[in-house]
CSV table of C-alpha atoms in Angstrom, one decimal:
chain,number,residue,atom,x,y,z
G,1,UNK,CA,30.4,187.6,79.9
G,2,UNK,CA,30.5,190.6,82.6
G,3,UNK,CA,27.6,189.5,84.5
G,4,UNK,CA,29.2,185.9,84.4
G,5,UNK,CA,31.9,186.8,85.8
G,6,UNK,CA,30.6,189.4,89.0
G,7,UNK,CA,27.8,186.5,89.7
G,8,UNK,CA,30.4,183.6,89.3
G,9,UNK,CA,32.6,185.9,92.0
G,10,UNK,CA,29.9,186.7,94.3
G,11,UNK,CA,28.5,183.4,94.5
G,12,UNK,CA,32.6,182.0,95.3
G,13,UNK,CA,33.0,185.2,98.6
G,14,UNK,CA,29.1,183.8,99.2
G,15,UNK,CA,30.5,180.1,100.2
G,16,UNK,CA,33.9,181.1,101.5
G,17,UNK,CA,31.9,183.1,103.9
G,18,UNK,CA,28.9,180.5,104.7
G,19,UNK,CA,31.8,178.0,104.8
G,20,UNK,CA,33.7,180.1,107.5
G,21,UNK,CA,30.6,181.2,109.4
G,22,UNK,CA,29.8,176.9,109.7
G,23,UNK,CA,34.0,176.6,110.8
G,24,UNK,CA,32.2,179.3,113.8
G,25,UNK,CA,29.5,177.8,114.8
G,26,UNK,CA,31.3,174.0,115.5
G,27,UNK,CA,30.4,172.5,112.0
G,28,UNK,CA,34.5,172.3,110.7
G,29,UNK,CA,33.9,169.7,108.3
G,30,UNK,CA,30.8,171.5,106.1
G,31,UNK,CA,33.0,174.6,106.8
G,32,UNK,CA,35.3,173.0,105.2
G,33,UNK,CA,34.2,171.4,102.6
G,34,UNK,CA,32.1,174.8,101.6
G,35,UNK,CA,35.3,176.9,101.5
G,36,UNK,CA,37.3,174.4,99.7
G,37,UNK,CA,35.0,174.5,96.8
G,38,UNK,CA,34.4,178.9,97.1
G,39,UNK,CA,38.3,178.8,96.2
G,40,UNK,CA,38.3,175.8,93.7
G,41,UNK,CA,35.7,177.7,92.0
G,42,UNK,CA,37.0,181.4,91.9
G,43,UNK,CA,40.9,180.2,90.8
G,44,UNK,CA,39.6,177.3,88.4
G,45,UNK,CA,36.7,178.5,86.7
G,46,UNK,CA,36.4,182.4,87.6
G,47,UNK,CA,40.1,183.1,87.0
G,48,UNK,CA,40.9,181.9,83.3
G,49,UNK,CA,37.5,183.0,82.2
G,50,UNK,CA,38.4,186.5,83.2
G,51,UNK,CA,42.2,186.6,82.5
G,52,UNK,CA,40.2,185.5,78.4
G,53,UNK,CA,37.6,187.9,79.2
G,54,UNK,CA,40.4,190.4,79.8
G,55,UNK,CA,42.7,189.7,76.8
G,56,UNK,CA,40.3,188.7,74.2
G,57,UNK,CA,41.4,191.9,71.9
G,58,UNK,CA,44.8,192.3,72.7
G,59,UNK,CA,47.5,191.9,71.1
G,60,UNK,CA,49.8,189.7,72.3
G,61,UNK,CA,53.7,192.2,70.1
G,62,UNK,CA,51.9,195.4,71.6
G,63,UNK,CA,53.2,193.9,76.1
G,64,UNK,CA,56.4,192.0,74.0
G,65,UNK,CA,60.0,193.5,74.8
G,66,UNK,CA,60.7,193.7,70.5
G,67,UNK,CA,63.1,195.5,69.2
G,68,UNK,CA,60.2,198.2,68.1
G,69,UNK,CA,58.9,198.6,71.7
G,70,UNK,CA,63.1,198.7,73.0
G,71,UNK,CA,63.1,201.9,70.5
G,72,UNK,CA,60.1,203.3,71.7
G,73,UNK,CA,61.1,203.5,75.3
G,74,UNK,CA,63.7,204.9,74.7
G,75,UNK,CA,62.8,207.6,72.4
G,76,UNK,CA,60.2,207.6,74.6
G,77,UNK,CA,62.9,208.5,77.6
G,78,UNK,CA,64.7,210.9,75.8
G,79,UNK,CA,62.0,213.1,74.8
G,80,UNK,CA,61.3,213.7,78.8
G,81,UNK,CA,64.8,214.0,78.9
G,82,UNK,CA,64.8,217.0,76.9
G,83,UNK,CA,61.8,218.4,77.9
G,84,UNK,CA,63.1,218.8,82.1
């Protein structure tokens, strides 16, 4: 999965760079198409795959502000102040 993400990222960057190259030499239509394809691929293909890869084994409850987590945060702050 990691290699797929890296390959997609490099492909999107190369597409965007080639698109700007084409725009620079005067072929604006082809350059705009390549830049658009690169940005669409990075936002609609690369980003969801990356988000899935990073969150697949995480517990969402650990990142939510539940009463238990708020209590842990308060206890941590009290310990920190007591040490000073």
